[in-house]
Coordinates of C-alpha atoms and ligand atoms in Angstrom, one line a residue:
M62 CA 0.0 0.0 0.0
A63 CA 1.3 3.4 -0.9
S64 CA 1.8 6.2 1.6
C65 CA -0.3 9.3 1.2
E66 CA 1.1 12.6 0.0
G67 CA 1.0 15.1 2.8
G68 CA 0.4 12.3 5.4
A69 CA -2.4 9.7 5.6
P70 CA -5.7 11.0 7.0
A71 CA -6.8 9.8 10.5
I72 CA -9.9 7.7 10.5
G73 CA -12.8 7.3 13.0
I74 CA -13.9 3.8 13.9
D75 CA -17.1 2.9 15.7
L76 CA -16.3 -0.6 17.0
G77 CA -19.8 -1.9 17.7
T78 CA -21.1 -5.0 19.4
T79 CA -22.8 -6.2 16.3
Y80 CA -21.7 -3.8 13.5
S81 CA -18.7 -1.5 13.0
C82 CA -18.4 1.5 10.9
V83 CA -15.5 3.6 9.6
A84 CA -15.4 7.2 8.4
V85 CA -12.9 9.8 7.2
W86 CA -12.6 13.5 6.5
K87 CA -12.3 13.8 2.7
N88 CA -13.3 16.3 0.1
N89 CA -14.1 18.8 2.9
R90 CA -16.7 16.6 4.5
I91 CA -17.0 13.4 6.5
E92 CA -17.5 10.3 4.4
I93 CA -18.7 7.0 5.6
I94 CA -16.6 4.4 3.9
P95 CA -18.4 1.4 2.3
N96 CA -16.8 -2.0 2.6
D97 CA -16.0 -4.4 -0.3
Q98 CA -19.6 -5.4 -0.4
G99 CA -20.8 -1.8 -0.7
N100 CA -22.2 -1.8 2.8
R101 CA -21.6 1.2 5.0
T102 CA -21.5 -0.9 8.2
T103 CA -19.6 -4.2 8.6
P104 CA -20.6 -7.0 11.0
S105 CA -18.2 -7.3 14.0
C106 CA -17.9 -10.9 13.2
V107 CA -15.0 -13.3 12.6
A108 CA -15.4 -16.8 11.2
F109 CA -12.9 -19.7 10.9
T110 CA -13.4 -22.4 8.4
D111 CA -11.4 -25.4 7.1
S112 CA -9.8 -23.2 4.5
Q113 CA -9.9 -19.6 5.6
R114 CA -10.6 -16.8 8.0
L115 CA -13.5 -14.5 7.2
V116 CA -14.2 -11.1 8.8
G117 CA -17.3 -9.0 8.3
D118 CA -20.1 -9.8 5.9
G119 CA -18.4 -13.0 4.7
A120 CA -18.3 -14.2 8.3
K121 CA -21.9 -13.3 9.1
N122 CA -23.3 -14.8 5.9
Q123 CA -22.0 -18.3 6.8
I124 CA -23.0 -18.2 10.5
A125 CA -26.0 -20.5 10.2
R126 CA -23.7 -23.2 8.6
N127 CA -20.8 -22.7 11.0
P128 CA -22.1 -21.3 14.3
A129 CA -19.4 -22.9 16.5
N130 CA -16.6 -21.2 14.7
T131 CA -18.2 -17.8 14.1
I132 CA -17.3 -15.3 16.7
F133 CA -19.5 -12.2 17.3
N134 CA -20.2 -10.1 20.4
A135 CA -16.5 -10.0 21.3
K136 CA -17.2 -6.5 22.7
R137 CA -19.2 -8.1 25.5
L138 CA -16.2 -10.0 26.7
I139 CA -13.3 -7.7 26.0
G140 CA -11.4 -6.4 29.0
R141 CA -13.5 -8.4 31.4
R142 CA -12.8 -11.4 33.7
F143 CA -14.1 -14.8 32.6
S144 CA -15.5 -15.3 36.1
D145 CA -17.5 -12.0 35.9
V146 CA -21.2 -12.9 36.4
M147 CA -22.1 -11.0 33.2
V148 CA -19.5 -12.9 31.1
Q149 CA -20.8 -16.2 32.5
E150 CA -24.4 -15.2 31.5
D151 CA -23.2 -14.1 28.0
V152 CA -21.1 -17.2 27.4
K153 CA -24.1 -19.4 28.1
L154 CA -25.9 -17.8 25.1
M155 CA -23.0 -17.9 22.7
P156 CA -23.0 -20.7 20.1
F157 CA -19.2 -20.8 20.1
R158 CA -17.0 -22.0 22.9
A159 CA -15.5 -19.5 25.4
I160 CA -13.1 -20.7 28.1
E161 CA -11.1 -19.3 31.0
G162 CA -7.6 -18.4 29.8
P163 CA -4.6 -17.4 31.9
G164 CA -5.3 -14.6 34.4
D165 CA -9.0 -15.3 34.3
M166 CA -9.2 -13.8 30.8
P167 CA -11.8 -15.1 28.4
K168 CA -10.6 -17.0 25.3
V169 CA -12.6 -18.4 22.4
V170 CA -11.9 -21.8 21.0
V171 CA -12.4 -22.5 17.3
T172 CA -11.5 -25.1 14.7
H173 CA -9.4 -23.5 12.0
K174 CA -8.0 -25.4 9.0
G175 CA -8.7 -28.6 11.0
H176 CA -6.8 -27.6 14.1
E177 CA -8.2 -26.3 17.4
R178 CA -7.1 -22.8 18.1
Q179 CA -7.6 -20.3 21.0
F180 CA -7.9 -16.5 20.6
S181 CA -8.2 -13.7 23.2
T182 CA -11.0 -11.2 22.8
E183 CA -8.4 -8.6 22.0
E184 CA -7.2 -10.7 19.0
I185 CA -10.8 -11.1 17.7
S186 CA -11.5 -7.4 18.0
S187 CA -8.2 -6.7 16.4
M188 CA -9.3 -8.7 13.4
V189 CA -12.4 -6.6 13.1
L190 CA -10.4 -3.4 13.5
A191 CA -7.9 -4.6 10.9
K192 CA -10.8 -5.2 8.5
M193 CA -12.0 -1.6 9.1
K194 CA -8.5 -0.3 8.5
E195 CA -8.3 -2.3 5.3
I196 CA -11.7 -0.9 4.2
A197 CA -10.4 2.6 4.8
E198 CA -7.1 2.0 3.0
A199 CA -8.9 0.6 -0.1
Y200 CA -11.0 3.8 -0.2
I201 CA -8.4 6.4 0.6
G202 CA -5.7 4.6 -1.5
C203 CA -2.9 4.6 1.0
T204 CA -1.8 3.1 4.4
V205 CA -3.7 4.4 7.4
K206 CA -2.2 4.5 10.8
N207 CA -4.0 7.0 13.1
A208 CA -7.5 6.4 14.3
V209 CA -10.0 7.6 16.9
I210 CA -11.9 4.7 18.3
T211 CA -15.1 4.9 20.2
V212 CA -16.1 2.9 23.3
P213 CA -19.3 2.9 25.5
A214 CA -19.3 5.7 28.1
Y215 CA -19.5 3.1 30.9
F216 CA -16.4 1.1 29.7
N217 CA -13.9 0.9 32.6
D218 CA -10.1 1.2 32.4
C219 CA -9.6 -2.4 31.6
Q220 CA -12.1 -2.5 28.8
R221 CA -10.6 0.7 27.3
Q222 CA -7.1 -0.6 27.6
A223 CA -8.1 -3.9 26.0
T224 CA -9.7 -2.1 23.1
K225 CA -6.6 0.0 22.7
D226 CA -4.5 -3.2 22.7
A227 CA -6.7 -4.7 20.0
A228 CA -6.1 -1.6 17.9
T229 CA -2.4 -1.9 18.4
I230 CA -2.5 -5.5 17.3
A231 CA -4.4 -4.3 14.2
G232 CA -1.5 -1.9 13.4
L233 CA -3.4 1.2 14.4
N234 CA -2.2 4.1 16.5
V235 CA -5.1 5.3 18.7
V236 CA -4.9 9.1 18.8
R237 CA -7.9 9.2 21.1
M238 CA -10.6 7.0 22.5
I239 CA -13.9 8.8 22.9
N240 CA -17.2 7.8 24.3
E241 CA -19.9 6.8 21.8
P242 CA -22.5 9.3 22.9
T243 CA -20.0 12.1 22.8
A244 CA -19.0 11.1 19.2
A245 CA -22.7 11.1 18.2
A246 CA -23.1 14.6 19.7
I247 CA -20.1 15.8 17.9
A248 CA -21.6 14.5 14.7
Y249 CA -24.7 16.6 15.2
G250 CA -22.9 19.5 16.8
V251 CA -20.9 19.9 13.6
D252 CA -23.8 19.3 11.3
N253 CA -26.3 21.5 13.0
R254 CA -24.3 24.2 14.7
F255 CA -26.2 24.5 17.9
G256 CA -26.2 28.0 19.3
G257 CA -25.8 28.6 23.0
K258 CA -25.9 25.9 25.7
K259 CA -27.9 22.8 24.9
N260 CA -28.9 19.7 26.8
V261 CA -28.7 16.8 24.4
L262 CA -30.0 13.3 24.9
I263 CA -28.4 10.5 23.0
F264 CA -30.7 7.5 22.6
D265 CA -28.6 4.7 21.3
L266 CA -30.4 1.4 20.6
G267 CA -28.1 -0.9 18.7
G268 CA -27.9 -4.6 18.0
G269 CA -27.1 -5.8 21.5
T270 CA -27.0 -2.8 23.8
F271 CA -29.0 0.2 24.8
D272 CA -27.3 3.3 26.1
V273 CA -29.0 6.6 26.9
S274 CA -26.8 9.5 27.8
L275 CA -27.3 13.1 28.6
L276 CA -24.7 15.6 27.5
T277 CA -24.5 19.3 27.7
I278 CA -23.0 21.1 24.8
D279 CA -22.1 24.8 24.9
G280 CA -21.9 27.0 21.9
V281 CA -18.1 26.7 21.6
G282 CA -18.1 22.9 21.3
K283 CA -17.6 21.8 24.9
F284 CA -19.2 18.4 25.6
E285 CA -20.0 17.2 29.1
V286 CA -21.5 13.8 29.9
K287 CA -24.0 14.5 32.7
A288 CA -25.4 10.9 33.1
V289 CA -25.6 7.6 31.4
A290 CA -28.1 4.8 31.8
G291 CA -29.2 1.8 29.8
D292 CA -29.1 -2.0 29.5
T293 CA -26.1 -3.9 28.2
H294 CA -28.5 -6.7 27.0
L295 CA -31.2 -4.8 25.2
G296 CA -31.2 -4.3 21.5
G297 CA -32.0 -5.5 18.0
E298 CA -31.1 -9.1 18.9
N299 CA -33.7 -9.2 21.6
F300 CA -36.4 -8.2 19.1
D301 CA -35.1 -10.8 16.6
N302 CA -35.2 -13.5 19.3
R303 CA -38.8 -12.7 20.3
M304 CA -39.7 -13.1 16.6
V305 CA -37.8 -16.4 16.4
N306 CA -39.7 -17.7 19.5
Y307 CA -42.9 -16.7 17.9
C308 CA -42.0 -18.6 14.7
V309 CA -40.9 -21.7 16.8
D310 CA -44.3 -21.7 18.6
D311 CA -46.1 -21.4 15.3
F312 CA -44.1 -24.3 13.8
K313 CA -44.9 -26.4 16.8
K314 CA -48.6 -25.6 16.6
K315 CA -48.8 -26.3 12.9
W316 CA -46.5 -29.4 12.6
N317 CA -46.1 -30.6 16.2
K318 CA -42.3 -30.4 15.8
D319 CA -39.8 -28.6 17.9
L320 CA -37.3 -26.5 16.0
S321 CA -35.5 -25.2 19.1
G322 CA -33.0 -28.1 19.3
N323 CA -31.9 -27.7 15.7
Q324 CA -29.1 -25.0 15.7
R325 CA -29.0 -24.8 11.9
A326 CA -32.8 -24.3 11.6
L327 CA -32.7 -21.7 14.4
G328 CA -29.8 -19.9 12.7
R329 CA -31.7 -19.7 9.4
L330 CA -34.8 -18.5 11.2
K331 CA -32.8 -15.8 13.1
V332 CA -31.4 -14.4 9.9
A333 CA -34.9 -14.4 8.3
C334 CA -36.5 -12.7 11.3
E335 CA -33.8 -10.0 11.4
K336 CA -34.5 -9.2 7.7
A337 CA -38.3 -9.2 8.4
K338 CA -37.8 -6.8 11.4
R339 CA -36.0 -4.3 9.1
I340 CA -38.9 -4.5 6.6
L341 CA -41.4 -3.7 9.4
S342 CA -39.7 -0.4 9.9
Y343 CA -41.2 0.8 6.7
D344 CA -44.0 -1.7 5.9
T345 CA -46.9 -2.7 8.1
Q346 CA -46.5 -6.5 7.5
V347 CA -44.0 -9.0 6.4
S348 CA -43.8 -12.7 5.5
V349 CA -41.1 -14.9 7.0
E350 CA -40.5 -17.7 4.5
L351 CA -38.0 -20.5 4.7
D352 CA -37.8 -23.5 2.4
V353 CA -37.2 -27.0 4.0
L354 CA -36.7 -25.6 7.5
L355 CA -37.0 -28.9 9.4
D356 CA -37.7 -32.5 8.2
G357 CA -38.5 -31.3 4.7
I358 CA -41.2 -28.8 5.9
D359 CA -41.3 -25.3 4.3
F360 CA -42.1 -22.5 6.7
S361 CA -44.2 -19.4 6.1
L362 CA -45.6 -17.0 8.6
K363 CA -47.1 -13.5 8.2
I364 CA -46.1 -11.0 10.9
T365 CA -47.7 -7.6 11.2
R366 CA -46.0 -4.5 12.7
A367 CA -48.6 -4.5 15.5
K368 CA -47.7 -8.1 16.3
F369 CA -44.0 -7.2 16.3
E370 CA -44.7 -4.3 18.7
E371 CA -46.8 -6.5 21.0
L372 CA -44.0 -9.2 21.1
N373 CA -41.5 -6.6 22.1
K374 CA -43.7 -4.4 24.3
S375 CA -41.7 -5.1 27.5
F376 CA -38.4 -4.1 25.8
F377 CA -39.8 -0.8 24.6
E378 CA -41.1 -0.1 28.1
E379 CA -37.7 -0.9 29.5
C380 CA -36.2 1.8 27.2
I381 CA -38.5 4.4 28.6
K382 CA -37.6 3.3 32.2
Q383 CA -33.9 3.7 31.5
L384 CA -34.6 7.1 29.9
E385 CA -36.3 8.3 33.0
T386 CA -33.4 7.0 35.2
C387 CA -31.0 9.0 33.0
L388 CA -33.0 12.1 33.5
V389 CA -33.2 11.6 37.3
D390 CA -29.4 11.0 37.4
A391 CA -28.7 14.1 35.4
N392 CA -31.0 16.1 37.7
M393 CA -33.1 17.2 34.7
Y394 CA -36.8 17.2 33.7
K395 CA -37.7 16.0 30.2
G396 CA -38.6 19.7 29.4
D397 CA -34.9 20.6 30.0
V398 CA -33.8 18.4 27.1
D399 CA -33.2 20.5 24.0
E400 CA -32.2 17.9 21.5
V401 CA -32.9 14.2 21.2
I402 CA -30.4 12.3 18.9
L403 CA -31.1 8.9 17.6
V404 CA -28.2 6.5 17.3
G405 CA -28.1 2.8 16.6
G406 CA -29.8 0.8 13.9
S407 CA -32.8 -0.2 16.1
T408 CA -33.9 3.4 16.4
R409 CA -35.3 3.0 12.9
I410 CA -38.1 1.0 14.5
Q411 CA -41.2 3.1 14.2
K412 CA -42.5 2.2 17.7
V413 CA -39.2 3.4 19.2
Q414 CA -39.5 6.7 17.4
S415 CA -43.1 7.3 18.2
M416 CA -42.7 6.3 21.8
L417 CA -39.8 8.7 22.2
Q418 CA -41.5 11.5 20.5
E419 CA -44.6 11.0 22.7
F420 CA -42.4 11.0 25.8
F421 CA -40.9 14.3 24.8
D422 CA -44.3 15.8 24.1
G423 CA -44.1 15.8 20.3
K424 CA -40.5 17.0 20.1
E425 CA -38.8 16.5 16.7
L426 CA -36.1 13.8 16.9
R427 CA -32.7 14.3 15.3
K428 CA -32.1 11.6 12.8
S429 CA -30.6 13.4 9.8
I430 CA -27.4 11.3 10.1
N431 CA -27.9 7.6 9.6
P432 CA -28.3 6.2 13.1
D433 CA -25.8 3.5 12.6
E434 CA -23.2 5.9 11.2
A435 CA -23.4 8.9 13.6
V436 CA -20.8 7.5 16.1
A437 CA -18.2 6.8 13.3
Y438 CA -19.1 10.2 11.8
G439 CA -18.3 12.0 15.1
A440 CA -15.1 9.9 15.6
A441 CA -13.9 10.9 12.2
V442 CA -14.5 14.6 13.0
M443 CA -12.5 14.1 16.2
A444 CA -9.7 12.2 14.3
S445 CA -9.4 15.0 11.7
N446 CA -9.4 17.6 14.5
L447 CA -6.7 15.9 16.4
C448 CA -4.5 15.3 13.4
C449 CA -5.0 18.9 12.3
Q450 CA -6.7 18.1 9.1
L451 CA -9.6 20.4 9.7
T452 CA -9.7 24.2 9.6
T453 CA -13.2 24.9 10.6
K454 CA -13.1 27.1 13.7
M455 CA -15.9 25.2 15.4
I456 CA -14.2 21.9 14.9
K457 CA -10.7 23.2 15.9
D458 CA -12.1 24.4 19.2
L459 CA -13.8 21.2 20.0
M460 CA -13.2 20.1 23.5
L461 CA -14.4 17.0 25.2
L462 CA -15.6 16.5 28.7
D463 CA -16.5 13.0 29.7
V464 CA -17.0 12.0 33.2
T465 CA -15.8 9.3 35.6
P466 CA -18.7 7.0 36.4
L467 CA -17.7 6.3 40.0
S468 CA -15.6 8.1 42.6
L469 CA -11.9 7.1 43.0
G470 CA -9.9 7.2 46.2
R471 CA -7.8 5.3 48.7
G472 CA -8.5 3.4 51.8
V473 CA -7.6 5.1 55.0
R474 CA -7.5 4.3 58.7
G475 CA -10.7 2.6 60.0
E476 CA -11.4 1.1 56.6
R477 CA -12.7 4.4 55.3
M478 CA -12.8 5.5 51.7
S479 CA -11.1 8.8 51.2
V480 CA -12.3 10.2 47.8
V481 CA -9.7 11.9 45.6
I482 CA -11.7 12.2 42.4
R483 CA -15.5 12.5 42.8
R484 CA -18.0 10.6 40.6
N485 CA -19.1 12.5 37.5
T486 CA -15.9 14.6 37.4
P487 CA -15.1 15.6 33.8
I488 CA -12.0 13.9 32.4
P489 CA -9.2 14.2 31.7
T490 CA -8.5 15.3 35.2
K491 CA -5.7 15.4 37.8
K492 CA -6.3 15.7 41.5
T493 CA -3.8 15.6 44.4
K494 CA -4.4 15.1 48.1
N495 CA -1.9 14.8 51.0
Y496 CA -1.9 12.0 53.5
Y497 CA 0.0 11.7 56.7
I498 CA 1.4 8.5 58.3
T499 CA -1.0 7.5 61.1
E500 CA 1.6 5.6 63.2
D501 CA 4.8 6.9 64.7
N502 CA 8.0 6.0 62.8
K503 CA 6.1 4.0 60.1
T504 CA 8.3 4.1 57.0
Y505 CA 5.9 2.8 54.4
S506 CA 2.4 3.3 53.3
N507 CA 0.2 0.7 51.6
I508 CA -2.0 2.4 49.2
K509 CA -5.2 0.6 48.2
V510 CA -7.0 2.3 45.3
Y511 CA -10.8 1.9 45.3
Q512 CA -13.6 2.9 43.0
G513 CA -17.1 3.3 44.3
E514 CA -19.5 5.3 46.4
R515 CA -19.6 3.5 49.7
T516 CA -18.1 5.0 52.9
R517 CA -16.4 1.8 53.9
S518 CA -13.5 1.3 51.5
T519 CA -13.8 -2.5 51.4
D520 CA -17.4 -2.2 50.2
N521 CA -16.0 -0.5 47.1
F522 CA -14.2 -2.1 44.1
L523 CA -10.4 -2.6 44.7
L524 CA -8.6 -1.4 41.6
G525 CA -5.2 -2.2 42.8
S526 CA -2.7 -1.5 45.6
F527 CA 1.0 -0.6 45.9
T528 CA 3.4 0.2 48.7
I529 CA 5.7 3.2 48.9
S530 CA 8.6 2.8 51.3
G531 CA 11.4 5.0 52.4
I532 CA 9.3 7.5 54.5
P533 CA 11.7 9.1 57.0
P534 CA 10.9 7.9 60.5
A535 CA 8.9 10.6 62.3
P536 CA 6.0 11.0 64.8
K537 CA 2.6 10.4 63.2
G538 CA 1.2 13.6 61.6
S539 CA 4.7 15.0 61.0
Y540 CA 5.3 17.0 57.8
L541 CA 8.2 14.6 57.1
S542 CA 5.7 11.8 56.6
V543 CA 3.5 13.6 54.1
V544 CA 2.8 11.5 51.0
E545 CA 1.2 13.4 48.2
H546 CA -1.2 11.3 46.1
C547 CA -1.9 12.3 42.6
F548 CA -4.8 10.7 40.8
E549 CA -4.8 11.3 37.1
I550 CA -7.2 10.1 34.4
D551 CA -6.1 10.7 30.9
A552 CA -8.3 11.5 27.9
D553 CA -8.7 7.7 27.2
G554 CA -10.0 7.2 30.7
I555 CA -7.0 5.4 32.0
L556 CA -6.1 6.0 35.7
T557 CA -2.6 6.6 37.1
V558 CA -2.0 7.0 40.8
T559 CA 1.3 8.4 41.9
A560 CA 2.5 8.6 45.5
K561 CA 5.3 11.0 46.3
I562 CA 7.1 11.4 49.7
V563 CA 7.2 15.2 49.8
S564 CA 10.2 15.4 52.1
T565 CA 12.4 13.2 49.9
G566 CA 10.8 13.4 46.5
K567 CA 10.6 9.6 46.1
T568 CA 7.7 8.5 43.9
K569 CA 5.9 5.3 43.1
S570 CA 3.0 4.8 40.7
L571 CA 0.2 2.4 39.8
T572 CA -1.5 2.4 36.4
V573 CA -4.9 0.9 36.3
T574 CA -4.9 -1.1 33.1
N575 CA -4.6 -4.9 33.0
L576 CA -5.9 -5.4 36.5
S577 CA -7.4 -8.6 37.6
G578 CA -10.5 -6.8 38.7
R579 CA -13.0 -5.2 36.3
L580 CA -16.3 -3.5 36.5
S581 CA -19.2 -3.9 34.1
K582 CA -21.8 -1.2 33.5
H583 CA -24.2 -3.4 35.4
E584 CA -21.9 -3.4 38.4
I585 CA -21.4 0.3 38.2
E586 CA -25.2 0.8 38.2
K587 CA -25.4 -1.6 41.2
M588 CA -22.7 0.2 43.1
V589 CA -24.4 3.6 42.7
K590 CA -27.7 2.1 43.7
D591 CA -26.1 0.3 46.7
A592 CA -24.6 3.5 47.9
E593 CA -28.1 5.0 48.0
K594 CA -29.6 1.9 49.6
F595 CA -27.0 1.8 52.3
K596 CA -26.7 5.5 52.9
L597 CA -28.0 5.2 56.5
E598 CA -25.7 2.3 57.3
D599 CA -22.8 4.1 55.7
Q600 CA -23.5 7.2 57.7
K601 CA -23.5 5.1 60.9
F602 CA -20.2 3.5 59.8
K603 CA -18.7 6.9 59.1
R604 CA -19.7 8.3 62.4
K605 CA -18.3 5.2 64.2
A606 CA -15.0 5.3 62.2
E607 CA -14.6 9.0 62.9
A608 CA -15.4 8.5 66.6
C609 CA -12.8 5.7 66.8
N610 CA -10.2 7.8 65.0
S611 CA -10.9 10.7 67.3
L612 CA -10.5 8.5 70.4
E613 CA -7.3 7.1 69.0
D614 CA -5.9 10.6 68.2
Y615 CA -6.8 11.7 71.7
I616 CA -5.0 8.7 73.2
Y617 CA -2.0 9.5 71.1
D618 CA -1.9 13.2 72.1
L619 CA -2.4 12.2 75.8
K620 CA 0.5 9.7 75.7
N621 CA 2.8 12.5 74.3
K622 CA 1.5 14.9 76.9
I623 CA 2.2 12.7 79.9
K624 CA 5.7 12.2 78.5
R625 CA 6.3 15.9 78.4
K626 CA 4.4 17.2 81.5
Y627 CA 5.1 16.3 85.1
M628 CA 2.3 14.8 87.2
A629 CA 2.1 13.1 90.5
P630 CA 2.9 9.3 90.4
Q631 CA -0.6 8.3 91.4
D632 CA -2.2 10.6 88.8
L633 CA 0.2 9.3 86.1
K634 CA -0.8 5.7 87.1
N635 CA -4.5 6.6 86.9
V636 CA -4.1 8.1 83.4
Q637 CA -1.9 5.3 82.2
N638 CA -4.4 2.7 83.4
A639 CA -7.3 4.5 81.7
I640 CA -5.3 4.6 78.5
D641 CA -4.4 0.9 78.7
D642 CA -8.1 0.0 79.4
T643 CA -9.3 2.1 76.5
E644 CA -6.7 0.7 74.1
E645 CA -7.5 -2.8 75.1
W646 CA -11.2 -2.1 74.6
L647 CA -10.6 -0.6 71.2
S648 CA -8.5 -3.5 70.0
S649 CA -10.9 -6.1 71.5
G650 CA -13.3 -5.8 68.6
K651 CA -16.1 -5.1 71.1
V652 CA -16.6 -1.5 69.9
A653 CA -20.2 -1.3 69.0
A654 CA -22.1 2.0 69.3
V655 CA -20.8 5.5 68.6
D656 CA -22.3 6.7 72.0
E657 CA -20.1 4.1 73.7
I658 CA -17.0 5.4 72.0
E659 CA -17.8 9.0 72.8
R660 CA -18.5 8.0 76.4
R661 CA -15.1 6.3 76.6
K662 CA -13.4 9.4 75.3
E663 CA -15.3 11.7 77.7
M664 CA -14.2 9.4 80.6
L665 CA -10.6 9.6 79.4
E666 CA -10.8 13.3 79.1
F667 CA -12.2 13.6 82.6
I668 CA -9.5 11.4 84.2
S669 CA -6.7 13.3 82.4
R670 CA -8.2 16.7 83.2
L671 CA -8.3 15.6 86.9
A672 CA -4.7 14.5 86.8
F673 CA -3.4 17.6 85.1
S674 CA -5.3 19.9 87.4
N675 CA -3.8 18.4 90.5
Ligands
AMP998 P1 -26.0 -1.1 15.3 O1 -25.4 -1.9 16.4 O2 -26.2 0.3 15.7 O3 -25.3 -1.2 14.0 O4 -27.5 -1.7 15.1 C1 -27.7 -2.9 14.6 C2 -29.1 -3.3 14.9 O5 -30.0 -2.5 14.3 C3 -29.4 -4.7 14.4 O6 -30.1 -5.5 15.4 C4 -30.3 -4.5 13.2 O7 -31.1 -5.6 13.1 C5 -31.0 -3.2 13.6 N1 -31.5 -2.5 12.5 C6 -30.9 -2.0 11.4 N2 -31.7 -1.4 10.6 C7 -32.9 -1.6 11.1 C8 -34.3 -1.2 10.6 N3 -34.4 -0.6 9.5 N4 -35.3 -1.6 11.4 C9 -35.1 -2.2 12.6 N5 -33.9 -2.6 13.0 C10 -32.8 -2.3 12.3

């Protein structure tokens, strides 16, 4: 492949769960690049056969014949642990084999050219990305290196890093990873030139996932994600499956035969139902027809749009429920939303559009950009912007503000969570906080980095830990023992925690990338909900931890004071006994109520006051 004169353009890639799309800035506009089949989106699908490896349409077209060796939905597994509950649920539904690889990473097992082979999810995604790179190169006519890749707003560090790794394997240099809703908003922001500040709702219903996000966009191109909600298992495939089940029931009624055990028949039915669903977006009825579906029987069934809507009613209702959650989380009423942007192929469904329009009291929905192309479109705008290929003032000024979905901090004395970066802080961001050593002469600090909203650190998600040693021996609280903690999240959402002993300058860092622990969107939602649910309990825990810390601090000060100040031997003995008693009680694990801790402290204060006044 030749190299481009004046440098190859940077491309934007929407790496989707079911379909991917690539776009580029060319001829003074964004162009969605068609693949070798002339399709503007490419199935995120990789197949292995006896003679070759297929990616995209070729892979999808042979899925019914070769389900065990056709890998799709890799995005559901990437950057997650195999033991993750969600992965386990997904794996059960996948027609191919997924196993636990080293380090609890999922691997898929296929037969390729007669041999069993294992691939990581990064490798599978890299094959899809390489295909998108190839599609772009064929269109542009030279080698492409730089790309902006989009990821769901709720992807955690590990999922982002794994996606980046997949791109590297594919020979791409990721100039920026941006959130999908942000990319869609950029696409419309550029197209429609919003004036002034706008609240924009991105309703993204794709093939396997549903994401609803609220962003604010100001007139100069600043994007801020206010809230995200959705369902990682809601999308076009659910609608297809309901149709498939309807057909299976019909077949059973008519022929008293069960299709559901026959993978090949089911696969053919699924493909036919997906096609039929698309037709129902512009026609009011469709016929699902398949020759020789099972035991020589031909299948034919008429499905109306009304029937399709009835079959999927619960899914559509769930979409509205998630939409309401997003508004509540963003602290907004539906009347505050200025623009509603449709993203994802499934937003072409008439019912989805009418329901949404009704919810927003008749508001016009933004759908001028193809819903399955808007994310790649925005990514290409960003790519051109970052690689300085655009001159438009508006695009040049483009700034992005995404947010951290959960608070980040470290565990401190009494198992408390000390937050450094608050939930919903726009990223990239960098925050520092100083911590003192809480024991005399302690020369190291074990830093446990947590993510979550709970007051007790151990109720949160442990991202990783590291120890910084070499702290000069000093009394607790001394400036010599100050360790500055810097939490930095880069534009790709990757966290680096750096600890620095201020008095010596020594530093140690932790980068949260390939950690053993990962959080799914579902888990994030659960953690935020739990924080709400356990608010009272957390408040109690906090008060108790603070009371304990205050009592410990008092004892510490008192011990120092009795060393420095003279008192009569009997008084000294009384104070020492009281200290010993309290310390023993504190370490006995019998500490129960806050009142009791406070009473112990008052008692100690009383005894010491008495001793010092004598
Ligand atoms: P995406 O992941 O955004 O590419 O969306 C893919 C999903 O959109 C698939 O489930 C498709 O079946 C669905 N889809 C695409 N076009 C239509 C349409 N015209 N009507 C209904 N669903 C569609």
